[in-house]
Amino acid sequence: MHAFAKAVVLAAGLALAASSAHAVDPFFPTFGNNGIDVRNYDLDLDVAMPSSRLTAKATLDIRALEDITTFRLDLTGLTVSEVLIDGVPAVFNQRNESKLTIRPRVAIPKGKSFKAVISYAGAPKPIQDPTVPDDPSYQLGWFTYDGATYALSEPVGASTFYPSNDEPTDKATFNRIAITVPAGYTAVANGLLKSTTPLGAKTRFVWSMDEPMTTWLATVHINRFDVKVTATTTGKPLRFYSTAATPAADVASYAKSRSMIAYFETLVGPYPFDSYGSVVVDDPALYYALETQGMSTFPLGAADEGIVAHELAHQWFGNSVSVAAWADLWLAEGFATYFEVLWPNRRSPAAFDAAMRRMYDYAVDAQLGPAVVDRPEDIFSDRTYVRGALALYALQLKVGTETFFRIARTWQETYRGRNANSRQFILTAVDVSGDRTVSTLLSDWLFKAPVPPLPGGQPSAARRLGPAPKPDLVGLRCGRGSHRGAPAVCAGAAAN
Ligand code: TRP
Ligand code: ZN
């Protein structure tokens, strides 16, 4: 097994970080801190509306991974008034505009756990999206529009509303996200709604995410929402938040999550969180849905069942099992795209096969490069989504449907609540299938430039009818060549 594992790594042709390493991501080196491990975030946010000015207290349970005299958290555009380390005031500064540097009164030895309580305030603003560094219209984090607020942070926007260790391998629970808003507003966040408390002219909503979550998946939505409450077939709460502008058909589509969860559970194992739901954003500038953990976010005009299935699939693939590095995002987007196509075709294997072969034709025509990408600008590209989904379909054709889903379930069981990388996926696939040649197949799909043939070699029926049109997928809306559309164009163009 060892010699073989080594061969896989060599075949991969890349030095991949071990998933257990807690590491600042090479794509976004200015975010995160390798010296600390945040265990839990407790966020207490008071938000004035409609300004969305924030007065907040964040309590972080942290373990020192090295001897600490000073340490840094990511925090941008907000002013800190006090930092307590285990109850003792600490010296701090914000000289670097995107960092909070803290010097505890006494040094903290490696291995010790401590509590940091950070009081801060300000008017949160989004920051530049570093995956589109040259276009200031792409921003991340906390947005305010039309008297409402939402926070969407993939990949590095968390620092716009809470002090965080903003790198993808430092997952933490968020045992409490408390949001106090003026009466009449509803505040939505990740996970379970624990309480709603009227406080005179304000209302306090307390949410809780008890399973580990990456920093970028934390979300806050404040608006005048309607809510539809149901439960999964296993009794977990489902909450679907909409606004007066949300078409009834869209709400019905979000509510399909209930049967989707039941269906996905038969394929890949139990839904990994205590609750699920969705929330809509009316802001016409938002052009993508996001799999915010336990409470997916949908923009206007993106409620078709494929998209709903895509964000739901992420709860298993990407959220519970998170990528160890952004380069490996196909492990999230490839699976989500696969299930986006599977859901509407679930009753017809032939229709599913035809849809995947249309996608294959597109990948060949577009000469899509390997699913694992080498730079931040490509993380939301077709390589991640389309070639990632096709790598999975190639695996399914090679090992058979039953073994394929056994691999997916084992992947979930093995890495639940943690991070994992491409090499570990290959090892899981080889291990479960007992077929060593699976390693070559996946390495070709994930790391090598030419689009490999699909196992079985059957050509697509559509193949000879000219260039393949773009398949109809989440990331391919608004006529974009990558998964990124010009927001202004998308505003009018809606889905597909
Ligand atoms: N990860 C999201 C999804 O697939 C989509 C997403 C987030 C996205 N940021 C993006 C798509 C930027 C395109 C561009 O559901
Ligand atoms: Zn996705």
Coordinates of N, CA and C in Angstrom, one line a residue, residues 177-261:
I177 N -24.4 32.2 16.7 CA -24.4 33.4 15.9 C -25.6 34.1 16.3
A178 N -25.4 35.1 17.1 CA -26.6 35.9 17.7 C -26.6 37.2 16.9
I179 N -27.8 37.6 16.4 CA -28.0 38.8 15.6 C -29.2 39.6 16.1
T180 N -28.9 40.8 16.5 CA -30.0 41.6 17.1 C -30.3 42.7 16.0
V181 N -31.5 42.8 15.6 CA -31.9 43.7 14.6 C -33.2 44.5 15.0
P182 N -33.5 45.6 14.3 CA -34.7 46.3 14.7 C -35.9 45.4 14.5
A183 N -36.9 45.6 15.3 CA -38.2 44.8 15.2 C -38.7 44.9 13.8
G184 N -39.2 43.8 13.3 CA -39.8 43.8 11.9 C -38.8 43.2 10.9
Y185 N -37.5 43.2 11.2 CA -36.6 42.5 10.4 C -36.4 41.1 10.9
T186 N -36.0 40.2 10.0 CA -35.6 38.8 10.4 C -34.1 38.7 10.1
A187 N -33.4 38.0 11.0 CA -32.0 37.8 10.8 C -31.8 36.3 10.6
V188 N -31.1 35.9 9.6 CA -30.9 34.5 9.2 C -29.4 34.2 9.2
A189 N -29.0 33.1 9.7 CA -27.6 32.7 9.7 C -27.5 31.2 9.5
N190 N -26.4 30.6 9.7 CA -26.2 29.2 9.4 C -26.8 28.3 10.5
G191 N -27.3 27.1 10.1 CA -27.6 26.1 11.0 C -29.0 26.2 11.6
L192 N -29.1 25.9 12.9 CA -30.3 25.8 13.6 C -30.7 27.1 14.2
L193 N -32.0 27.5 14.1 CA -32.5 28.7 14.8 C -32.8 28.2 16.2
K194 N -32.1 28.8 17.2 CA -32.3 28.4 18.6 C -33.3 29.2 19.3
S195 N -33.4 30.5 19.0 CA -34.4 31.3 19.7 C -34.6 32.6 18.9
T196 N -35.8 33.2 19.1 CA -36.1 34.5 18.6 C -36.7 35.3 19.8
T197 N -36.0 36.3 20.2 CA -36.4 37.0 21.4 C -36.7 38.5 21.2
P198 N -38.0 38.9 21.4 CA -38.2 40.3 21.3 C -37.6 41.1 22.4
L199 N -36.9 42.2 22.1 CA -36.2 43.0 23.1 C -36.7 44.5 22.9
G200 N -37.9 44.8 23.2 CA -38.4 46.1 23.0 C -38.4 46.5 21.5
A201 N -37.7 47.4 21.1 CA -37.7 47.9 19.7 C -36.8 47.0 18.8
K202 N -36.2 45.9 19.4 CA -35.3 45.1 18.6 C -35.8 43.6 18.8
T203 N -35.2 42.8 17.9 CA -35.4 41.3 18.0 C -34.1 40.6 17.9
R204 N -33.9 39.6 18.8 CA -32.6 38.9 18.8 C -32.8 37.5 18.3
F205 N -32.1 37.1 17.2 CA -32.1 35.8 16.6 C -30.9 35.1 17.0
V206 N -31.0 33.9 17.5 CA -29.8 33.1 17.8 C -29.7 31.8 17.0
W207 N -28.7 31.7 16.2 CA -28.5 30.6 15.3 C -27.3 29.8 15.8
S208 N -27.2 28.5 15.4 CA -26.1 27.7 15.9 C -25.7 26.7 14.8
M209 N -24.4 26.6 14.6 CA -23.8 25.6 13.7 C -22.8 24.7 14.5
D210 N -23.3 23.5 14.8 CA -22.5 22.7 15.8 C -21.5 21.8 15.1
E211 N -21.6 21.8 13.7 CA -20.6 21.0 13.0 C -19.5 21.9 12.5
P212 N -18.3 21.4 12.3 CA -17.2 22.3 11.8 C -17.6 23.0 10.5
M213 N -17.2 24.2 10.4 CA -17.5 25.0 9.2 C -16.3 25.8 8.8
T214 N -16.1 26.0 7.5 CA -15.0 26.9 7.0 C -15.5 28.3 7.2
T215 N -14.5 29.2 7.4 CA -14.9 30.6 7.7 C -15.7 31.3 6.6
W216 N -15.5 30.9 5.3 CA -16.2 31.6 4.2 C -17.6 31.1 4.1
L217 N -18.0 30.1 4.7 CA -19.4 29.6 4.6 C -20.3 30.3 5.6
A218 N -19.7 31.0 6.6 CA -20.6 31.7 7.6 C -21.3 32.8 6.9
T219 N -22.6 32.9 7.2 CA -23.5 33.9 6.5 C -24.4 34.6 7.4
V220 N -24.8 35.8 7.0 CA -25.8 36.6 7.8 C -26.7 37.2 6.7
H221 N -28.0 37.1 6.9 CA -29.0 37.8 6.0 C -30.0 38.6 6.9
I222 N -30.2 39.8 6.6 CA -31.2 40.6 7.3 C -32.1 41.3 6.3
N223 N -33.4 40.9 6.4 CA -34.4 41.5 5.5 C -35.7 41.3 6.1
R224 N -36.8 41.7 5.4 CA -38.1 41.5 5.8 C -38.6 40.2 5.2
F225 N -38.3 39.1 5.8 CA -38.5 37.7 5.2 C -39.8 37.1 5.6
D226 N -40.3 36.3 4.6 CA -41.4 35.3 5.0 C -40.6 34.0 5.2
V227 N -41.2 33.1 6.0 CA -40.5 31.8 6.1 C -41.5 30.7 6.0
K228 N -41.1 29.6 5.4 CA -41.9 28.4 5.3 C -41.1 27.3 6.0
V229 N -41.7 26.8 7.1 CA -41.0 25.8 7.9 C -41.6 24.4 7.7
T230 N -40.7 23.4 7.4 CA -41.1 22.0 7.3 C -40.0 21.2 8.0
A231 N -39.9 19.9 7.6 CA -38.9 19.1 8.2 C -38.5 18.0 7.2
T232 N -37.2 17.5 7.4 CA -36.8 16.5 6.5 C -37.5 15.2 6.9
T233 N -37.4 14.1 6.1 CA -38.0 12.9 6.4 C -37.5 12.3 7.7
T234 N -36.3 12.7 8.1 CA -35.8 12.2 9.4 C -36.0 13.2 10.5
G235 N -36.9 14.2 10.3 CA -37.3 15.1 11.3 C -36.4 16.3 11.6
K236 N -35.4 16.6 10.7 CA -34.6 17.8 10.9 C -35.3 19.0 10.4
P237 N -35.2 20.2 11.1 CA -35.9 21.4 10.6 C -35.4 21.9 9.2
L238 N -36.4 22.3 8.4 CA -36.1 22.9 7.1 C -36.8 24.3 7.2
R239 N -36.1 25.3 6.8 CA -36.6 26.7 6.8 C -36.3 27.4 5.5
F240 N -37.3 27.8 4.8 CA -37.1 28.5 3.5 C -37.5 29.9 3.6
Y241 N -36.5 30.8 3.5 CA -36.8 32.2 3.6 C -36.9 32.9 2.3
S242 N -38.0 33.7 2.1 CA -38.2 34.4 0.8 C -38.7 35.8 1.1
T243 N -38.8 36.6 0.1 CA -39.2 38.0 0.3 C -40.5 38.2 -0.5
A244 N -41.1 39.3 -0.4 CA -42.4 39.6 -1.1 C -42.1 39.5 -2.6
A245 N -40.9 39.7 -3.1 CA -40.6 39.6 -4.5 C -40.3 38.2 -5.0
T246 N -40.3 37.2 -4.1 CA -39.9 35.9 -4.6 C -41.2 35.2 -5.2
P247 N -41.1 34.7 -6.4 CA -42.2 34.0 -7.0 C -42.5 32.8 -6.3
A248 N -43.8 32.4 -6.2 CA -44.3 31.2 -5.5 C -43.6 30.0 -6.0
A249 N -43.4 30.0 -7.4 CA -42.8 28.8 -8.0 C -41.4 28.6 -7.5
D250 N -40.7 29.7 -7.2 CA -39.3 29.6 -6.7 C -39.3 29.0 -5.3
V251 N -40.3 29.4 -4.4 CA -40.4 28.9 -3.1 C -40.7 27.4 -3.2
A252 N -41.5 27.0 -4.1 CA -41.8 25.6 -4.3 C -40.6 24.8 -4.7
S253 N -39.8 25.4 -5.5 CA -38.5 24.8 -6.0 C -37.6 24.6 -4.8
Y254 N -37.4 25.6 -4.0 CA -36.5 25.5 -2.8 C -37.0 24.4 -1.9
A255 N -38.4 24.3 -1.8 CA -39.0 23.3 -0.9 C -38.7 21.9 -1.4
K256 N -38.3 21.7 -2.6 CA -38.0 20.4 -3.2 C -36.8 19.8 -2.4
S257 N -36.0 20.7 -1.7 CA -34.9 20.2 -1.0 C -35.2 19.0 -0.1
R258 N -36.5 19.0 0.4 CA -36.9 17.9 1.2 C -36.8 16.6 0.5
S259 N -37.3 16.4 -0.7 CA -37.2 15.2 -1.4 C -35.7 15.0 -1.9
M260 N -35.1 16.1 -2.2 CA -33.7 15.9 -2.7 C -32.8 15.3 -1.5
I261 N -33.0 15.8 -0.3 CA -32.2 15.3 0.8 C -32.5 13.8 0.9

